[in-house]
Coordinates of C-alpha atoms in Angstrom, one line a residue:
M958 CA 95.8 149.0 87.0
T959 CA 97.4 152.4 87.3
E960 CA 98.0 153.4 83.7
P961 CA 95.8 156.5 83.1
T962 CA 97.8 159.7 83.9
D963 CA 96.4 162.6 81.8
R964 CA 92.7 162.2 82.3
L965 CA 92.3 164.3 85.4
P966 CA 93.5 167.5 83.6
Q967 CA 91.2 166.6 80.7
L968 CA 88.3 166.4 83.1
Q969 CA 89.2 169.7 84.8
R970 CA 89.6 171.4 81.4
A971 CA 86.1 170.2 80.4
M972 CA 84.7 171.5 83.8
R973 CA 86.1 174.9 83.2
E974 CA 84.6 175.0 79.7
Q975 CA 81.2 174.0 80.9
G976 CA 81.1 176.1 84.1
V977 CA 81.2 173.1 86.5
D978 CA 82.7 173.7 89.9
L979 CA 82.9 170.2 91.4
V980 CA 82.6 166.6 90.2
A981 CA 82.3 163.8 92.7
I982 CA 83.3 160.4 91.5
G983 CA 83.5 156.8 92.7
P984 CA 83.9 154.0 93.6
T985 CA 82.9 153.1 90.0
D986 CA 84.3 152.5 86.5
A987 CA 84.5 156.2 86.1
L988 CA 87.1 156.4 88.8
R989 CA 89.1 153.5 87.2
W990 CA 88.9 155.3 83.9
L991 CA 90.1 158.6 85.4
L992 CA 93.0 157.4 87.7
G993 CA 93.4 153.7 87.2
Y994 CA 91.9 152.9 90.6
D995 CA 88.4 151.6 91.3
G996 CA 88.4 151.3 95.1
S997 CA 86.9 147.8 95.0
E998 CA 89.0 146.7 98.1
A999 CA 87.2 149.4 100.1
D1000 CA 83.9 147.4 99.7
E1001 CA 80.9 149.4 101.0
R1002 CA 83.0 152.2 102.6
Q1003 CA 83.2 155.8 101.6
T1004 CA 85.5 156.0 98.6
T1005 CA 85.1 159.3 96.7
L1006 CA 87.2 161.5 94.5
L1007 CA 86.3 165.2 94.6
V1008 CA 87.5 167.1 91.6
W1009 CA 87.5 171.0 91.3
C1010 CA 88.7 173.0 88.4
D1011 CA 92.2 173.4 90.0
D1012 CA 92.2 170.9 92.8
A1013 CA 91.3 167.3 93.7
A1014 CA 91.2 165.2 96.8
M1015 CA 90.5 161.5 97.6
I1016 CA 88.4 160.2 100.5
L1017 CA 89.5 156.6 101.3
P1018 CA 89.6 154.2 104.2
D1019 CA 92.9 154.2 106.0
F1020 CA 93.6 150.5 105.2
C1021 CA 93.8 151.5 101.5
A1022 CA 96.1 154.5 102.0
A1023 CA 99.4 152.7 101.3
G1024 CA 98.2 151.5 97.9
W1025 CA 96.9 154.9 97.0
T1026 CA 100.0 156.9 97.9
A1027 CA 102.3 154.3 96.3
V1028 CA 101.4 155.7 92.9
A1029 CA 103.0 159.1 92.2
G1030 CA 100.9 161.9 90.9
R1031 CA 97.6 161.0 92.5
P1032 CA 95.5 163.6 94.3
P1033 CA 96.1 164.1 98.0
L1034 CA 94.4 161.6 100.3
L1035 CA 92.1 162.2 103.2
S1036 CA 91.8 158.9 105.0
W1037 CA 89.5 157.7 107.7
S1038 CA 89.2 154.8 110.0
D1039 CA 86.3 152.4 110.6
R1040 CA 86.4 153.4 114.3
G1041 CA 85.9 157.1 113.6
G1042 CA 83.9 156.9 110.4
P1043 CA 84.3 159.0 107.3
G1044 CA 82.5 162.2 108.5
D1045 CA 85.6 164.2 109.3
A1046 CA 87.4 163.2 106.1
V1047 CA 84.3 164.2 104.0
A1048 CA 84.1 167.6 105.8
A1049 CA 87.8 168.3 105.4
A1050 CA 87.7 167.4 101.7
L1051 CA 84.7 169.7 101.0
A1052 CA 86.4 172.5 103.0
R1053 CA 89.3 172.6 100.6
Q1054 CA 87.2 174.8 98.2
P1055 CA 84.2 177.2 98.4
A1056 CA 80.8 175.6 98.2
P1057 CA 80.1 174.9 94.5
A1058 CA 77.4 176.6 92.5
V1059 CA 77.4 173.7 90.0
A1060 CA 78.2 170.2 91.2
L1061 CA 78.0 167.0 89.3
I1062 CA 77.7 163.5 90.8
D1063 CA 78.9 160.2 89.3
D1064 CA 75.6 158.5 88.4
E1065 CA 76.8 155.1 89.8
M1066 CA 77.9 156.5 93.2
P1067 CA 76.3 154.5 96.1
F1068 CA 73.6 156.5 97.8
H1069 CA 75.3 156.3 101.2
A1070 CA 78.3 158.0 99.8
F1071 CA 76.2 160.7 98.1
E1072 CA 74.2 161.3 101.3
R1073 CA 77.3 162.2 103.3
L1074 CA 78.5 164.6 100.6
R1075 CA 75.1 166.2 100.0
P1076 CA 75.4 169.1 102.5
G1077 CA 78.5 170.4 100.6
L1078 CA 77.2 170.0 97.1
G1079 CA 75.4 173.2 96.6
P1080 CA 71.8 173.9 95.8
Q1081 CA 71.0 171.3 93.1
P1082 CA 73.7 168.7 92.2
R1083 CA 73.2 167.0 88.8
P1084 CA 74.3 163.8 87.2
A1085 CA 77.8 163.8 85.7
R1086 CA 76.7 161.3 83.0
D1087 CA 77.0 163.6 80.0
L1088 CA 80.3 165.2 80.9
L1089 CA 82.0 161.9 81.7
A1090 CA 80.5 160.1 78.7
S1091 CA 81.8 162.8 76.4
L1092 CA 85.3 162.2 77.7
R1093 CA 85.2 158.4 77.9
L1094 CA 83.8 158.1 74.4
R1095 CA 87.3 158.6 72.8
K1096 CA 89.5 155.7 73.7
S1097 CA 93.3 156.1 73.8
A1098 CA 95.6 153.8 71.8
A1099 CA 96.4 152.0 75.1
D1100 CA 92.7 151.5 75.7
V1101 CA 92.1 150.1 72.2
A1102 CA 95.1 147.8 72.6
A1103 CA 93.8 146.4 75.9
I1104 CA 90.3 146.0 74.5
A1105 CA 91.8 144.1 71.6
R1106 CA 93.6 141.8 74.0
A1107 CA 90.3 141.1 75.8
G1108 CA 88.7 140.6 72.4
E1109 CA 91.2 137.9 71.4
L1110 CA 90.7 136.2 74.8
I1111 CA 86.9 136.0 74.4
S1112 CA 87.2 135.0 70.8
R1113 CA 89.2 132.0 72.0
A1114 CA 86.5 131.3 74.5
V1115 CA 84.0 131.1 71.5
D1116 CA 86.5 128.7 69.8
L1117 CA 86.5 126.6 72.9
A1118 CA 82.7 126.5 73.0
A1119 CA 82.5 125.4 69.4
A1120 CA 85.0 122.6 70.1
H1121 CA 83.5 121.4 73.4
A1122 CA 79.7 121.9 73.1
A1123 CA 78.0 118.5 73.0
P1124 CA 74.5 117.0 73.4
G1125 CA 73.8 116.2 77.0
M1126 CA 76.1 118.8 78.4
T1127 CA 74.1 121.5 80.3
E1128 CA 74.2 125.2 79.8
L1129 CA 75.8 125.5 83.3
E1130 CA 78.5 122.9 82.5
L1131 CA 79.6 124.7 79.4
K1132 CA 79.4 128.1 81.1
R1133 CA 81.7 127.0 83.9
E1134 CA 84.2 125.5 81.4
L1135 CA 84.3 128.8 79.6
E1136 CA 84.7 130.8 82.9
R1137 CA 87.6 128.5 84.0
F1138 CA 89.3 129.1 80.6
L1139 CA 88.9 132.9 80.9
W1140 CA 90.3 133.0 84.4
D1141 CA 93.2 130.6 83.6
E1142 CA 94.1 132.6 80.5
G1143 CA 94.3 136.0 82.2
A1144 CA 91.0 137.7 82.6
D1145 CA 90.9 140.4 85.2
A1146 CA 87.1 140.2 85.5
I1147 CA 84.2 138.5 83.8
D1148 CA 81.0 140.4 83.4
C1149 CA 79.0 137.6 81.8
V1150 CA 79.2 134.2 80.1
Y1151 CA 75.7 133.5 78.7
V1152 CA 75.1 130.0 77.4
Q1153 CA 71.7 129.7 75.8
A1154 CA 70.5 126.4 74.4
G1155 CA 67.8 126.2 71.8
A1156 CA 64.7 128.3 72.6
N1157 CA 66.4 129.8 75.7
A1158 CA 68.3 132.1 73.3
A1159 CA 65.1 133.8 72.5
D1160 CA 65.6 135.6 75.8
P1161 CA 68.8 137.6 75.1
H1162 CA 69.7 137.7 78.8
H1163 CA 69.0 134.1 79.8
V1164 CA 72.0 133.5 82.1
G1165 CA 72.2 129.7 81.9
D1166 CA 70.7 126.8 83.9
R1167 CA 70.6 123.0 83.8
T1168 CA 68.9 122.9 80.4
P1169 CA 70.8 120.3 78.3
L1170 CA 72.2 121.0 74.9
R1171 CA 70.5 118.9 72.3
A1172 CA 71.5 117.3 69.0
G1173 CA 70.0 119.2 66.0
A1174 CA 69.7 122.4 68.0
P1175 CA 71.7 125.6 68.4
V1176 CA 73.5 127.0 71.4
L1177 CA 74.3 130.8 71.7
V1178 CA 77.3 132.0 73.6
D1179 CA 77.8 135.6 74.7
V1180 CA 81.0 136.6 76.6
V1181 CA 82.2 139.8 78.2
A1182 CA 85.6 139.8 80.0
H1183 CA 88.2 142.3 81.0
V1184 CA 92.0 142.3 80.3
D1185 CA 94.2 145.1 81.7
G1186 CA 91.1 146.9 83.0
R1187 CA 89.2 147.1 79.7
C1188 CA 86.7 144.7 78.3
A1189 CA 85.3 143.3 75.0
D1190 CA 82.0 141.6 74.1
I1191 CA 81.3 138.8 71.6
A1192 CA 78.4 136.6 70.7
Q1193 CA 78.1 133.6 68.3
V1194 CA 76.1 130.4 67.9
V1195 CA 77.1 126.8 67.5
H1196 CA 74.7 124.4 65.8
L1197 CA 75.0 120.8 67.1
G1198 CA 74.5 118.9 63.9
P1199 CA 73.1 120.1 60.5
P1200 CA 70.7 123.1 60.9
S1201 CA 67.3 123.4 59.2
D1202 CA 67.0 125.5 56.1
D1203 CA 65.0 128.1 58.2
Y1204 CA 67.8 128.4 60.8
R1205 CA 70.5 128.7 58.2
A1206 CA 68.5 131.5 56.4
H1207 CA 67.9 133.3 59.6
Y1208 CA 71.6 133.0 60.6
D1209 CA 72.6 134.3 57.2
A1210 CA 70.4 137.4 57.6
V1211 CA 71.8 138.2 61.0
S1212 CA 75.3 137.7 59.8
R1213 CA 74.7 140.1 56.8
A1214 CA 73.0 142.6 59.1
Q1215 CA 76.0 142.6 61.4
D1216 CA 78.4 143.1 58.5
A1217 CA 76.2 146.1 57.3
G1218 CA 76.3 147.6 60.7
V1219 CA 80.0 147.2 61.1
R1220 CA 80.6 148.8 57.7
A1221 CA 78.5 151.8 58.7
A1222 CA 80.6 152.4 61.8
V1223 CA 82.9 155.1 60.3
V1224 CA 84.1 158.4 61.8
G1225 CA 81.3 160.9 61.6
A1226 CA 78.5 158.4 61.2
T1227 CA 75.9 158.2 64.0
S1228 CA 74.7 155.4 66.1
D1229 CA 71.5 155.8 64.2
D1230 CA 73.3 155.1 60.9
V1231 CA 74.8 151.9 62.3
A1232 CA 71.5 150.7 63.7
R1233 CA 69.6 151.4 60.6
A1234 CA 72.1 149.7 58.3
A1235 CA 71.9 146.5 60.4
T1236 CA 68.1 146.7 60.9
Q1237 CA 67.4 147.2 57.2
V1238 CA 68.9 143.8 56.3
I1239 CA 66.8 142.1 58.9
L1240 CA 63.7 143.9 57.6
D1241 CA 64.5 142.9 54.0
A1242 CA 64.8 139.3 55.1
G1243 CA 61.2 139.4 56.4
L1244 CA 62.4 139.0 60.1
G1245 CA 61.4 142.5 61.4
E1246 CA 58.8 141.0 63.8
W1247 CA 61.6 139.3 65.7
N1248 CA 64.3 142.0 65.4
G1249 CA 66.2 142.7 68.6
P1250 CA 65.7 145.8 70.7
A1251 CA 69.1 147.5 70.1
T1252 CA 72.0 147.1 67.7
G1253 CA 74.8 147.7 70.2
H1254 CA 76.4 149.9 72.9
G1255 CA 79.7 151.5 73.8
I1256 CA 82.3 149.5 75.7
G1257 CA 85.6 150.0 77.3
F1258 CA 86.2 150.3 81.0
S1259 CA 82.6 149.2 81.5
G1260 CA 80.7 146.4 79.7
H1261 CA 78.0 148.9 78.8
E1262 CA 78.7 152.6 78.4
P1263 CA 77.6 155.3 76.0
P1264 CA 76.8 155.5 73.2
R1265 CA 73.6 153.5 72.8
V1266 CA 73.7 152.1 69.3
V1267 CA 70.0 152.5 68.5
E1268 CA 67.9 154.2 65.9
G1269 CA 67.3 157.8 66.9
N1270 CA 70.8 158.4 68.5
R1271 CA 72.2 161.0 66.1
D1272 CA 75.4 161.8 68.0
P1273 CA 78.4 161.3 65.7
L1274 CA 81.0 158.6 66.3
P1275 CA 84.5 160.1 66.7
A1276 CA 87.7 158.4 66.0
G1277 CA 88.6 156.4 69.1
A1278 CA 85.0 155.3 69.8
V1279 CA 84.6 151.6 70.6
I1280 CA 81.2 150.0 70.2
T1281 CA 79.5 146.6 69.8
V1282 CA 77.5 145.7 66.7
E1283 CA 75.2 142.9 67.7
P1284 CA 72.0 142.6 65.7
G1285 CA 69.8 139.6 66.3
V1286 CA 66.5 137.9 65.8
Y1287 CA 64.6 136.3 68.7
I1288 CA 61.7 133.9 68.0
P1289 CA 60.0 132.7 71.2
G1290 CA 59.7 128.9 71.4
R1291 CA 62.3 128.4 68.6
W1292 CA 65.6 130.2 68.9
G1293 CA 67.6 133.4 69.2
I1294 CA 70.4 134.3 66.8
R1295 CA 72.9 137.1 67.6
V1296 CA 76.3 137.8 66.0
E1297 CA 78.3 140.3 67.9
D1298 CA 81.7 142.0 67.6
T1299 CA 83.5 144.7 69.4
I1300 CA 84.4 147.4 66.9
A1301 CA 87.0 150.3 67.0
V1302 CA 86.0 153.4 65.0
T1303 CA 89.2 154.6 63.3
P1304 CA 90.2 157.1 60.6
D1305 CA 90.9 154.2 58.4
G1306 CA 87.5 152.6 58.9
P1307 CA 85.9 150.1 61.4
V1308 CA 88.3 147.5 62.9
R1309 CA 86.9 144.3 64.5
L1310 CA 88.6 143.7 67.9
T1311 CA 86.8 140.3 68.2
R1312 CA 86.2 137.3 65.9
G1313 CA 82.5 137.1 66.2
A1314 CA 81.7 137.3 62.5
R1315 CA 82.3 133.9 61.0
P1316 CA 80.4 131.3 59.0
L1317 CA 77.8 129.3 60.9
M1318 CA 79.7 126.9 63.1
V1319 CA 78.2 123.4 62.9
S1320 CA 79.6 120.7 65.2
A1321 CA 79.2 117.0 65.0
P1322 CA 76.0 116.0 66.9

């Protein structure tokens, strides 16, 4: 993808306002957010964007040069070859500007890339986390539209799971069927497809194995996939046959908690407000002992990005923020229930970009 065009000036303006001389980025989602380029084809090789307040330069392997220069408006390129190594390109890039007094480093930059840059980064480089997060928090209209496209795709994957889940099928078999669907229907990338049968769902990050789905038991499906460079996240459960009264009551509590959290996600509210609104419903239902650890997270170019939607995070949500709201209860040895949607925070109120919220889906056993 090559769509972002105005974010480099935004970053440089923020650097000037905060007294930052240099930011080093990539190859990470932050680079993709900034310039529509992630450098993934460069594999483990030095792929780094250096940004000063009035300059920028890209360090990139020579076999990636044609793709980089084909897009107008990108910063100048300093390429290097496998035979010669990146040392000269790194030195030439750093020599473009005086040594920085304040340098920030992309938190996800590989250590080998940081190590080569370190001599030119000034006395005490710091993480760029807060600066980048403040800029990435507000999604553009194009971002939200792409997240919505990803949201519809993964919502259809949940529809498929509800239609195809059957006793005797293993978690892995259903997982692979959903992954094939996502690839065939246009996913750029798939972060996860969790299929969790019965008590396995009490572990929120159980990845799926050869456990068979059983009649009379639930299966939880959680999907994160990318379309046009942005991603959405959804979770829902399918019950194979009629549920017990306990299960139905627990599902109802989680569903109401999710609705309360979504309704709280308005411009100016905090992540704490959203988390408390959802958690209170679970507490009122007498399920606090099994309440999940977090209510949600930011999402966009990355599957998990700021803000953390947890109690205690009192940073306000601006218009343009996109978060997940995913309360759950997790009872070891019995089941886990999570209802998750990806939500856009807009001046007109919260907008669901996925179709996670729905009545309990019960399939024929």
